[in-house]
mmCIF file of C-alpha atoms and ligand atoms in Angstrom:
data_model
loop_
_atom_site.group_PDB
_atom_site.id
_atom_site.type_symbol
_atom_site.label_atom_id
_atom_site.label_comp_id
_atom_site.label_asym_id
_atom_site.label_seq_id
_atom_site.Cartn_x
_atom_site.Cartn_y
_atom_site.Cartn_z
ATOM 1 C CA MET A 1 16.422 -11.127 9.317
ATOM 2 C CA ASN A 2 15.839 -8.490 6.250
ATOM 3 C CA ASP A 3 14.739 -4.753 6.426
ATOM 4 C CA LEU A 4 11.057 -5.555 6.404
ATOM 5 C CA GLU A 5 11.311 -8.329 8.728
ATOM 6 C CA TYR A 6 13.083 -5.959 11.102
ATOM 7 C CA ILE A 7 10.475 -3.094 10.776
ATOM 8 C CA VAL A 8 7.735 -6.042 11.601
ATOM 9 C CA SER A 9 9.422 -6.970 14.689
ATOM 10 C CA HIS A 10 8.559 -3.829 16.179
ATOM 11 C CA PHE A 11 4.594 -4.151 16.280
ATOM 12 C CA ALA A 12 3.064 -6.344 18.518
ATOM 13 C CA THR A 13 1.860 -9.387 15.787
ATOM 14 C CA VAL A 14 0.938 -12.740 17.052
ATOM 15 C CA GLY A 15 2.291 -16.039 15.250
ATOM 16 C CA THR A 16 5.236 -16.585 13.303
ATOM 17 C CA VAL A 17 5.946 -13.750 10.470
ATOM 18 C CA GLY A 18 6.391 -15.456 6.545
ATOM 19 C CA GLU A 19 6.312 -13.806 3.627
ATOM 20 C CA ILE A 20 6.040 -10.462 3.075
ATOM 21 C CA ALA A 21 5.189 -9.677 -0.437
ATOM 22 C CA PRO A 22 4.136 -6.061 -2.138
ATOM 23 C CA LEU A 23 0.451 -5.779 -2.188
ATOM 24 C CA GLY A 24 -2.301 -3.319 -3.773
ATOM 25 C CA ALA A 25 -1.714 -0.687 -6.223
ATOM 26 C CA GLY A 26 -2.308 2.667 -4.108
ATOM 27 C CA LEU A 27 -0.528 6.025 -5.865
ATOM 28 C CA ILE A 28 0.849 7.141 -2.485
ATOM 29 C CA ASN A 29 1.557 4.864 0.161
ATOM 30 C CA ASP A 30 4.059 1.593 -0.277
ATOM 31 C CA SER A 31 2.029 -1.779 0.955
ATOM 32 C CA TYR A 32 3.120 -5.477 1.728
ATOM 33 C CA LYS A 33 0.981 -7.983 3.064
ATOM 34 C CA VAL A 34 2.657 -10.428 5.905
ATOM 35 C CA THR A 35 1.672 -13.475 5.976
ATOM 36 C CA THR A 36 2.102 -15.587 9.347
ATOM 37 C CA VAL A 37 3.123 -19.611 9.524
ATOM 38 C CA GLY A 38 -0.107 -21.681 9.576
ATOM 39 C CA ASN A 39 -3.885 -21.042 9.843
ATOM 40 C CA GLU A 40 -4.065 -20.015 13.630
ATOM 41 C CA THR A 41 -2.504 -16.537 13.408
ATOM 42 C CA PRO A 42 -4.011 -13.613 11.553
ATOM 43 C CA ASP A 43 -1.965 -11.910 8.533
ATOM 44 C CA TYR A 44 -1.123 -8.370 8.839
ATOM 45 C CA VAL A 45 -0.583 -5.124 5.970
ATOM 46 C CA LEU A 46 2.607 -3.372 6.491
ATOM 47 C CA GLN A 47 2.449 -0.161 5.224
ATOM 48 C CA ARG A 48 5.094 2.690 4.609
ATOM 49 C CA ILE A 49 3.396 5.802 5.054
ATOM 50 C CA ASN A 50 4.095 8.506 2.607
ATOM 51 C CA HIS A 51 5.452 11.123 4.697
ATOM 52 C CA ASP A 52 6.180 13.591 2.456
ATOM 53 C CA ILE A 53 2.073 13.908 1.814
ATOM 54 C CA PHE A 54 1.238 13.164 5.010
ATOM 55 C CA THR A 55 3.282 15.173 6.914
ATOM 56 C CA ASP A 56 1.731 15.242 10.539
ATOM 57 C CA VAL A 57 1.399 11.145 11.133
ATOM 58 C CA ASP A 58 0.758 11.623 14.365
ATOM 59 C CA MET A 59 -2.201 13.354 13.399
ATOM 60 C CA LEU A 60 -2.667 11.150 11.054
ATOM 61 C CA GLN A 61 -2.799 7.502 13.168
ATOM 62 C CA SER A 62 -4.916 9.421 15.965
ATOM 63 C CA ASN A 63 -7.554 10.282 13.448
ATOM 64 C CA ILE A 64 -7.806 6.531 12.177
ATOM 65 C CA GLU A 65 -7.426 5.316 15.890
ATOM 66 C CA ALA A 66 -10.541 7.633 16.598
ATOM 67 C CA VAL A 67 -12.461 6.536 13.871
ATOM 68 C CA THR A 68 -12.014 2.700 14.183
ATOM 69 C CA ARG A 69 -12.487 3.277 17.626
ATOM 70 C CA HIS A 70 -15.813 4.778 17.273
ATOM 71 C CA ILE A 71 -16.870 2.281 14.386
ATOM 72 C CA ARG A 72 -16.163 -0.515 16.459
ATOM 73 C CA HIS A 73 -18.188 0.774 19.078
ATOM 74 C CA LYS A 74 -20.920 1.357 16.860
ATOM 75 C CA LEU A 75 -21.048 -2.174 15.480
ATOM 76 C CA GLU A 76 -20.734 -3.230 19.071
ATOM 77 C CA MET A 77 -23.987 -1.307 19.956
ATOM 78 C CA ALA A 78 -25.488 -3.191 17.083
ATOM 79 C CA HIS A 79 -24.699 -6.417 17.685
ATOM 80 C CA ALA A 80 -23.068 -7.011 14.468
ATOM 81 C CA THR A 81 -21.584 -10.093 13.456
ATOM 82 C CA ASP A 82 -18.281 -10.691 12.324
ATOM 83 C CA ILE A 83 -16.771 -7.440 13.707
ATOM 84 C CA ASP A 84 -12.994 -7.884 12.791
ATOM 85 C CA ARG A 85 -13.888 -7.922 8.980
ATOM 86 C CA LYS A 86 -15.952 -5.064 9.374
ATOM 87 C CA VAL A 87 -13.824 -2.154 10.790
ATOM 88 C CA LEU A 88 -9.554 -2.042 10.768
ATOM 89 C CA HIS A 89 -7.520 -2.839 13.465
ATOM 90 C CA PHE A 90 -4.255 -1.309 14.014
ATOM 91 C CA LEU A 91 -1.386 -2.772 16.020
ATOM 92 C CA SER A 92 0.723 -1.063 18.391
ATOM 93 C CA VAL A 93 4.129 -0.968 18.700
ATOM 94 C CA ARG A 94 5.976 -3.583 21.020
ATOM 95 C CA ASP A 95 7.286 -1.377 23.407
ATOM 96 C CA GLY A 96 4.695 1.375 23.712
ATOM 97 C CA VAL A 97 0.610 2.366 22.790
ATOM 98 C CA LYS A 98 1.558 4.268 19.049
ATOM 99 C CA THR A 99 0.633 2.851 16.154
ATOM 100 C CA TYR A 100 3.181 3.920 14.135
ATOM 101 C CA TRP A 101 7.140 3.086 14.218
ATOM 102 C CA ARG A 102 9.717 5.382 12.440
ATOM 103 C CA ASP A 103 12.696 4.206 11.113
ATOM 104 C CA ASP A 104 16.321 5.207 11.044
ATOM 105 C CA ASN A 105 16.263 6.414 7.844
ATOM 106 C CA GLY A 106 12.970 8.806 8.881
ATOM 107 C CA ASN A 107 10.595 6.109 7.408
ATOM 108 C CA TYR A 108 6.949 5.818 9.226
ATOM 109 C CA TRP A 109 5.686 2.150 9.415
ATOM 110 C CA ARG A 110 2.080 0.845 10.473
ATOM 111 C CA MET A 111 0.607 -2.778 10.504
ATOM 112 C CA MET A 112 -3.044 -3.812 10.548
ATOM 113 C CA VAL A 113 -4.630 -7.065 10.693
ATOM 114 C CA PHE A 114 -5.349 -8.253 7.405
ATOM 115 C CA ILE A 115 -9.035 -8.909 6.530
ATOM 116 C CA PRO A 116 -9.470 -12.490 5.363
ATOM 117 C CA ARG A 117 -11.720 -13.651 2.182
ATOM 118 C CA ALA A 118 -12.560 -10.206 1.461
ATOM 119 C CA LYS A 119 -12.385 -8.676 -2.036
ATOM 120 C CA THR A 120 -11.358 -5.439 -3.370
ATOM 121 C CA TYR A 121 -12.665 -4.621 -7.210
ATOM 122 C CA THR A 122 -11.880 -1.821 -9.588
ATOM 123 C CA THR A 123 -14.890 -2.232 -11.641
ATOM 124 C CA VAL A 124 -18.444 -3.568 -9.910
ATOM 125 C CA ASN A 125 -22.103 -3.852 -11.081
ATOM 126 C CA PRO A 126 -25.129 -2.349 -9.922
ATOM 127 C CA VAL A 127 -25.965 -4.781 -7.575
ATOM 128 C CA TYR A 128 -22.351 -4.261 -5.854
ATOM 129 C CA SER A 129 -22.851 -0.444 -6.205
ATOM 130 C CA TYR A 130 -25.841 -0.284 -4.441
ATOM 131 C CA HIS A 131 -24.233 -2.094 -1.276
ATOM 132 C CA ALA A 132 -21.381 0.549 -1.530
ATOM 133 C CA GLY A 133 -23.995 3.189 -1.714
ATOM 134 C CA THR A 134 -25.551 1.742 1.589
ATOM 135 C CA ALA A 135 -22.123 1.303 2.993
ATOM 136 C CA PHE A 136 -20.974 4.935 2.383
ATOM 137 C CA GLY A 137 -24.012 6.307 4.331
ATOM 138 C CA ASN A 138 -23.775 4.165 7.043
ATOM 139 C CA PHE A 139 -20.018 4.931 7.340
ATOM 140 C CA GLU A 140 -20.730 8.788 7.473
ATOM 141 C CA ALA A 141 -23.793 8.199 9.599
ATOM 142 C CA MET A 142 -21.702 6.348 12.106
ATOM 143 C CA LEU A 143 -19.143 9.034 12.214
ATOM 144 C CA ALA A 144 -21.971 11.593 12.964
ATOM 145 C CA ASP A 145 -21.344 11.599 16.737
ATOM 146 C CA ILE A 146 -17.966 10.732 16.561
ATOM 147 C CA PRO A 147 -16.393 12.570 20.195
ATOM 148 C CA ASP A 148 -12.969 13.492 18.760
ATOM 149 C CA THR A 149 -12.115 16.423 16.574
ATOM 150 C CA LEU A 150 -10.491 15.101 13.741
ATOM 151 C CA GLY A 151 -7.331 17.566 12.093
ATOM 152 C CA GLU A 152 -7.117 17.695 8.511
ATOM 153 C CA THR A 153 -4.364 15.127 7.703
ATOM 154 C CA ILE A 154 -3.633 17.068 4.237
ATOM 155 C CA PRO A 155 -4.579 20.701 4.776
ATOM 156 C CA ASN A 156 -7.647 22.072 1.968
ATOM 157 C CA PHE A 157 -7.663 18.347 0.713
ATOM 158 C CA HIS A 158 -10.911 18.534 -1.047
ATOM 159 C CA ASN A 159 -10.716 22.167 -1.670
ATOM 160 C CA MET A 160 -11.661 22.872 -4.773
ATOM 161 C CA GLU A 161 -10.676 26.541 -4.793
ATOM 162 C CA PHE A 162 -7.450 25.579 -3.185
ATOM 163 C CA ARG A 163 -6.438 22.780 -6.046
ATOM 164 C CA LEU A 164 -7.178 25.789 -8.878
ATOM 165 C CA GLN A 165 -4.946 27.754 -7.139
ATOM 166 C CA GLN A 166 -2.325 25.001 -6.915
ATOM 167 C CA LEU A 167 -2.767 24.752 -10.700
ATOM 168 C CA HIS A 168 -2.562 28.288 -11.052
ATOM 169 C CA GLU A 169 0.853 28.381 -9.247
ATOM 170 C CA ALA A 170 2.052 25.522 -11.201
ATOM 171 C CA VAL A 171 0.961 27.382 -14.560
ATOM 172 C CA GLY A 172 2.620 30.335 -13.305
ATOM 173 C CA ARG A 173 6.007 28.336 -12.431
ATOM 174 C CA ASP A 174 5.980 26.178 -15.732
ATOM 175 C CA ALA A 175 8.702 23.967 -14.085
ATOM 176 C CA CYS A 176 9.087 21.990 -17.097
ATOM 177 C CA GLY A 177 7.870 23.648 -20.281
ATOM 178 C CA ARG A 178 4.640 21.634 -20.454
ATOM 179 C CA VAL A 179 2.225 24.623 -20.196
ATOM 180 C CA ALA A 180 1.770 25.293 -23.730
ATOM 181 C CA GLU A 181 1.194 21.409 -24.636
ATOM 182 C CA VAL A 182 -2.010 21.532 -22.070
ATOM 183 C CA ARG A 183 -3.435 24.991 -22.816
ATOM 184 C CA TYR A 184 -6.615 23.547 -24.068
ATOM 185 C CA TYR A 185 -7.270 21.929 -20.746
ATOM 186 C CA ILE A 186 -6.390 24.643 -18.747
ATOM 187 C CA ASP A 187 -8.860 26.674 -20.611
ATOM 188 C CA GLU A 188 -11.526 24.175 -20.124
ATOM 189 C CA ILE A 189 -10.773 23.888 -16.516
ATOM 190 C CA GLN A 190 -11.332 27.808 -15.929
ATOM 191 C CA ARG A 191 -14.209 28.226 -17.949
ATOM 192 C CA ARG A 192 -15.870 25.915 -15.405
ATOM 193 C CA ALA A 193 -14.158 26.891 -12.235
ATOM 194 C CA THR A 194 -16.602 29.444 -10.806
ATOM 195 C CA ASP A 195 -19.116 26.863 -10.964
ATOM 196 C CA MET A 196 -17.228 23.707 -9.397
ATOM 197 C CA CYS A 197 -16.108 26.036 -6.441
ATOM 198 C CA ARG A 198 -19.947 25.885 -5.812
ATOM 199 C CA ALA A 199 -19.606 23.896 -2.293
ATOM 200 C CA GLU A 200 -16.782 26.680 -1.121
ATOM 201 C CA GLN A 201 -18.986 29.175 -1.355
ATOM 202 C CA LEU A 202 -21.978 27.209 -0.258
ATOM 203 C CA HIS A 203 -20.084 26.487 2.968
ATOM 204 C CA ARG A 204 -19.117 30.481 3.171
ATOM 205 C CA ASP A 205 -22.713 31.433 3.219
ATOM 206 C CA GLY A 206 -23.501 29.056 5.899
ATOM 207 C CA GLU A 207 -25.645 26.508 3.943
ATOM 208 C CA LEU A 208 -23.313 23.697 3.767
ATOM 209 C CA PRO A 209 -21.801 21.707 6.440
ATOM 210 C CA ARG A 210 -18.549 19.814 7.133
ATOM 211 C CA ARG A 211 -19.051 16.345 8.359
ATOM 212 C CA VAL A 212 -16.415 13.599 9.015
ATOM 213 C CA CYS A 213 -15.919 11.983 5.298
ATOM 214 C CA HIS A 214 -13.441 9.347 4.061
ATOM 215 C CA CYS A 215 -12.292 11.328 1.038
ATOM 216 C CA ASP A 216 -10.589 8.573 -1.095
ATOM 217 C CA THR A 217 -13.572 6.394 -1.912
ATOM 218 C CA LYS A 218 -12.502 5.048 -4.903
ATOM 219 C CA VAL A 219 -14.183 1.766 -5.405
ATOM 220 C CA ASP A 220 -11.131 -0.214 -4.403
ATOM 221 C CA ASN A 221 -10.935 1.174 -1.412
ATOM 222 C CA MET A 222 -13.631 -1.156 0.000
ATOM 223 C CA MET A 223 -13.805 -4.523 0.994
ATOM 224 C CA PHE A 224 -16.135 -7.014 -0.019
ATOM 225 C CA ASP A 225 -17.874 -10.284 1.600
ATOM 226 C CA GLU A 226 -18.210 -13.416 -0.727
ATOM 227 C CA ASN A 227 -21.806 -11.841 -1.102
ATOM 228 C CA GLY A 228 -21.189 -8.816 -2.615
ATOM 229 C CA HIS A 229 -21.762 -6.941 0.397
ATOM 230 C CA VAL A 230 -19.548 -4.230 1.498
ATOM 231 C CA LEU A 231 -17.551 -5.319 4.787
ATOM 232 C CA CYS A 232 -15.918 -1.731 5.326
ATOM 233 C CA VAL A 233 -13.985 1.175 3.842
ATOM 234 C CA ILE A 234 -10.030 0.890 3.775
ATOM 235 C CA ASP A 235 -7.458 3.586 3.238
ATOM 236 C CA LEU A 236 -8.839 5.798 6.327
ATOM 237 C CA ASP A 237 -5.485 8.431 5.578
ATOM 238 C CA THR A 238 -7.860 10.803 4.506
ATOM 239 C CA VAL A 239 -10.731 10.537 6.732
ATOM 240 C CA MET A 240 -11.092 14.081 7.965
ATOM 241 C CA PRO A 241 -14.049 16.880 7.905
ATOM 242 C CA SER A 242 -15.315 17.539 4.231
ATOM 243 C CA PHE A 243 -18.439 17.602 2.427
ATOM 244 C CA VAL A 244 -20.557 14.727 1.666
ATOM 245 C CA PHE A 245 -19.802 15.009 -1.971
ATOM 246 C CA SER A 246 -16.435 14.259 -1.474
ATOM 247 C CA ASP A 247 -17.246 10.451 -0.577
ATOM 248 C CA TYR A 248 -20.947 10.229 -2.854
ATOM 249 C CA GLY A 249 -18.405 11.592 -5.923
ATOM 250 C CA ASP A 250 -15.204 9.780 -5.731
ATOM 251 C CA PHE A 251 -16.802 6.397 -5.537
ATOM 252 C CA LEU A 252 -19.092 7.293 -8.768
ATOM 253 C CA ARG A 253 -15.620 8.621 -10.396
ATOM 254 C CA THR A 254 -13.875 5.586 -10.070
ATOM 255 C CA ALA A 255 -17.105 2.840 -10.184
ATOM 256 C CA GLY A 256 -18.750 5.191 -12.807
ATOM 257 C CA ASN A 257 -16.473 5.129 -15.258
ATOM 258 C CA THR A 258 -16.626 2.515 -18.130
ATOM 259 C CA GLY A 259 -12.977 2.931 -18.765
ATOM 260 C CA GLN A 260 -10.063 3.097 -16.501
ATOM 261 C CA GLU A 261 -8.878 6.022 -14.746
ATOM 262 C CA ASP A 262 -5.864 6.453 -16.618
ATOM 263 C CA ASP A 263 -7.674 5.067 -20.010
ATOM 264 C CA PRO A 264 -5.569 6.236 -23.142
ATOM 265 C CA GLU A 265 -8.667 5.186 -25.088
ATOM 266 C CA LEU A 266 -11.156 8.321 -25.091
ATOM 267 C CA GLU A 267 -13.872 6.214 -26.422
ATOM 268 C CA ARG A 268 -14.093 3.969 -23.562
ATOM 269 C CA VAL A 269 -14.535 6.676 -21.253
ATOM 270 C CA ASN A 270 -17.923 7.358 -20.479
ATOM 271 C CA PHE A 271 -20.406 8.214 -17.416
ATOM 272 C CA ASN A 272 -22.110 4.616 -16.238
ATOM 273 C CA MET A 273 -26.035 5.856 -15.556
ATOM 274 C CA GLU A 274 -27.012 2.411 -14.234
ATOM 275 C CA ILE A 275 -23.639 2.245 -11.609
ATOM 276 C CA PHE A 276 -25.181 6.166 -10.914
ATOM 277 C CA GLU A 277 -28.772 5.262 -10.367
ATOM 278 C CA ALA A 278 -28.079 1.898 -8.269
ATOM 279 C CA PHE A 279 -25.270 3.637 -6.182
ATOM 280 C CA THR A 280 -27.426 6.673 -5.579
ATOM 281 C CA ARG A 281 -30.234 4.776 -4.422
ATOM 282 C CA GLY A 282 -28.583 2.829 -2.142
ATOM 283 C CA TYR A 283 -26.515 6.114 -0.615
ATOM 284 C CA LEU A 284 -30.140 7.923 -0.277
ATOM 285 C CA GLU A 285 -31.534 4.918 1.656
ATOM 286 C CA THR A 286 -28.966 5.204 4.382
ATOM 287 C CA ALA A 287 -28.259 8.868 4.189
ATOM 288 C CA ARG A 288 -31.516 10.711 3.701
ATOM 289 C CA GLN A 289 -31.910 10.778 7.216
ATOM 290 C CA PHE A 290 -28.966 13.103 7.803
ATOM 291 C CA LEU A 291 -28.692 14.688 4.388
ATOM 292 C CA LEU A 292 -29.882 18.468 3.855
ATOM 293 C CA PRO A 293 -31.715 19.433 1.118
ATOM 294 C CA VAL A 294 -29.133 21.772 -0.114
ATOM 295 C CA GLU A 295 -26.473 18.137 0.173
ATOM 296 C CA ILE A 296 -28.940 16.084 -2.205
ATOM 297 C CA ASP A 297 -29.661 18.684 -4.630
ATOM 298 C CA ASN A 298 -26.190 18.834 -5.151
ATOM 299 C CA LEU A 299 -25.381 15.297 -5.568
ATOM 300 C CA PRO A 300 -25.354 15.782 -9.576
ATOM 301 C CA TYR A 301 -22.658 18.670 -8.987
ATOM 302 C CA ALA A 302 -20.796 15.957 -6.761
ATOM 303 C CA ALA A 303 -20.767 13.550 -9.652
ATOM 304 C CA ALA A 304 -19.043 16.433 -11.856
ATOM 305 C CA LEU A 305 -16.932 17.591 -9.006
ATOM 306 C CA PHE A 306 -14.658 14.801 -8.594
ATOM 307 C CA PRO A 307 -13.751 14.105 -11.986
ATOM 308 C CA TYR A 308 -13.060 17.792 -12.405
ATOM 309 C CA MET A 309 -10.612 18.070 -9.198
ATOM 310 C CA GLN A 310 -8.690 14.958 -10.263
ATOM 311 C CA CYS A 311 -8.333 16.254 -13.507
ATOM 312 C CA VAL A 312 -7.127 19.633 -12.118
ATOM 313 C CA ARG A 313 -4.797 17.693 -9.569
ATOM 314 C CA PHE A 314 -3.157 15.011 -12.468
ATOM 315 C CA LEU A 315 -2.775 18.293 -14.603
ATOM 316 C CA ALA A 316 -0.888 20.464 -11.851
ATOM 317 C CA ASP A 317 1.075 17.378 -11.234
ATOM 318 C CA TYR A 318 1.951 16.842 -14.738
ATOM 319 C CA ILE A 319 2.683 20.458 -15.120
ATOM 320 C CA ASN A 320 5.031 20.175 -12.281
ATOM 321 C CA GLY A 321 7.006 17.791 -13.216
ATOM 322 C CA ASP A 322 5.213 14.167 -11.690
ATOM 323 C CA VAL A 323 6.363 14.647 -8.369
ATOM 324 C CA TYR A 324 3.365 13.786 -6.398
ATOM 325 C CA TYR A 325 1.549 10.764 -7.919
ATOM 326 C CA LYS A 326 3.749 7.732 -8.726
ATOM 327 C CA ILE A 327 3.721 7.134 -12.622
ATOM 328 C CA GLN A 328 4.066 4.355 -14.768
ATOM 329 C CA TYR A 329 5.506 5.990 -17.750
ATOM 330 C CA PRO A 330 6.512 9.864 -19.258
ATOM 331 C CA GLY A 331 3.288 11.575 -19.783
ATOM 332 C CA HIS A 332 0.951 9.150 -17.434
ATOM 333 C CA ASN A 333 -0.405 12.186 -15.584
ATOM 334 C CA LEU A 334 -1.325 13.635 -18.761
ATOM 335 C CA VAL A 335 -3.109 10.760 -20.050
ATOM 336 C CA ARG A 336 -4.968 10.676 -16.683
ATOM 337 C CA THR A 337 -5.913 14.275 -16.707
ATOM 338 C CA ARG A 338 -7.415 13.309 -20.551
ATOM 339 C CA ALA A 339 -9.438 10.794 -19.012
ATOM 340 C CA GLN A 340 -10.730 12.454 -16.320
ATOM 341 C CA PHE A 341 -11.632 15.252 -18.693
ATOM 342 C CA LYS A 342 -13.482 13.034 -20.774
ATOM 343 C CA LEU A 343 -15.493 11.862 -17.917
ATOM 344 C CA LEU A 344 -16.094 14.915 -17.095
ATOM 345 C CA GLN A 345 -17.380 15.608 -20.068
ATOM 346 C CA SER A 346 -19.991 12.673 -20.023
ATOM 347 C CA VAL A 347 -21.186 13.354 -16.712
ATOM 348 C CA GLU A 348 -22.043 16.782 -17.875
ATOM 349 C CA GLN A 349 -24.262 15.306 -20.356
ATOM 350 C CA HIS A 350 -26.275 13.289 -17.704
ATOM 351 C CA TYR A 351 -26.786 16.630 -15.425
ATOM 352 C CA ASP A 352 -30.729 16.171 -16.199
ATOM 353 C CA ASP A 353 -31.183 12.849 -15.866
ATOM 354 C CA MET A 354 -29.502 12.364 -12.399
ATOM 355 C CA HIS A 355 -31.795 15.363 -11.392
ATOM 356 C CA ARG A 356 -34.626 13.703 -12.346
ATOM 357 C CA PHE A 357 -33.736 10.239 -10.810
ATOM 358 C CA ILE A 358 -33.092 11.829 -7.769
ATOM 359 C CA ASP A 359 -36.158 13.857 -7.569
ATOM 360 C CA GLY A 360 -37.829 10.602 -8.262
ATOM 361 C CA LEU A 361 -36.277 8.938 -5.010
ATOM 362 C CA MET A 362 -36.987 11.631 -2.608
ATOM 363 C CA VAL A 363 -40.661 11.644 -3.508
HETATM 364 C C1 LIG B 401 -4.764 9.033 -4.451
HETATM 365 O O1 LIG B 401 -3.707 6.655 -2.310
HETATM 366 P P1 LIG B 401 -4.900 6.552 -3.371
HETATM 367 O O2 LIG B 401 -4.479 5.668 -4.555
HETATM 368 O O3 LIG B 401 -5.792 5.408 -3.013
HETATM 369 C C2 LIG B 401 -5.109 10.411 -3.889
HETATM 370 C C3 LIG B 401 -6.463 10.122 -3.812
HETATM 371 C C4 LIG B 401 -6.886 10.632 -5.493
HETATM 372 C C5 LIG B 401 -6.125 9.000 -6.056
HETATM 373 C C6 LIG B 401 -6.272 8.925 -7.782
HETATM 374 C C7 LIG B 401 -3.564 11.247 -0.427
HETATM 375 O O4 LIG B 401 -5.267 7.791 -3.664
HETATM 376 O O5 LIG B 401 -7.036 11.596 -3.795
HETATM 377 O O6 LIG B 401 -8.237 10.391 -5.750
HETATM 378 O O7 LIG B 401 -5.141 8.714 -5.583
HETATM 379 N N1 LIG B 401 -4.672 10.251 -2.207
HETATM 380 C C8 LIG B 401 -4.021 11.264 -1.777
HETATM 381 O O8 LIG B 401 -6.265 7.630 -8.183
HETATM 382 O O9 LIG B 401 -3.279 12.194 -2.516
HETATM 383 MG MG1 LIG B 402 -5.929 4.843 -1.548
#
């Protein structure tokens, strides 16, 4: 038995484990597909939880269990079909109830059932974006009455003031002597800081609520079925109380980018208004039942906030010496920073169009 097989043997799988192969391209956790022999038993996904980032694994898994339990319940109440493909199912360990296992090296592992015949995409067309919009509105609507109080698996995860604070600290330390090279971006970020911290200010003023959000709605975290409909949202590590801007904004940051998140060719990076329109139409169809006017009015702000926040986070990591995000080559975090900044500039050029479009939908 190799190491991964040994890890898998601690979970309550059914069937005979065959191949275990790397899966996906997340920047944080390591994932493997665990294939079982024959067609009668499900396949699985094994993940090593990044314990440096998710320090409270027990809270993390409690959140995820509460969310999946609640969504499953909602789907059952609505007599939905194909429920096992619409909500993730985490396995318990063989000798207990917990859904994670700690190995002797201090690594934490978890397993879930692999959703069959589902696809993920890094780019989507407007039709898929529309379905994604309705799916996120539904996801938030389903979680609106979750009875459990969810913990913040990463404290201040989407708190813009906190992210700027981290950047300022990184600049102050200048641990790798990289600050001089990136001064332009630091200044551009600073110019927008007050405006971009609008959500925190509105919250302090008592105008903007926190709701349970997914907080990592990049497009490749959605599972689509054969017809381009969204089955479910995966990667639930960051489900926690946040502003609705998180899910709306991060989807557009990824799906609405005509280039790649880390595109070295900045001409390729632009904000795609067709995707914006389709996604927003879908999102408002399902979410307008619970959104406040202040949330709707600030959706264009959310479209700018997430490229901005990601730019700040990538830049801080670059300055810190690439300690957070996995990188593929030296300078990768700077390339990511530039691409996110270019995307932000493109979003900013569309503020008026976005407002007009949303106003048109709300009449
Ligand atoms: C990380 O794990 P992954 O790759 O889905 C990050 C997100 C960023 C994203 C950028 C816990 O997500 O916040 O938006 O990279 N997740 C965490 O691609 O920091
Ligand atoms: Mg992810």
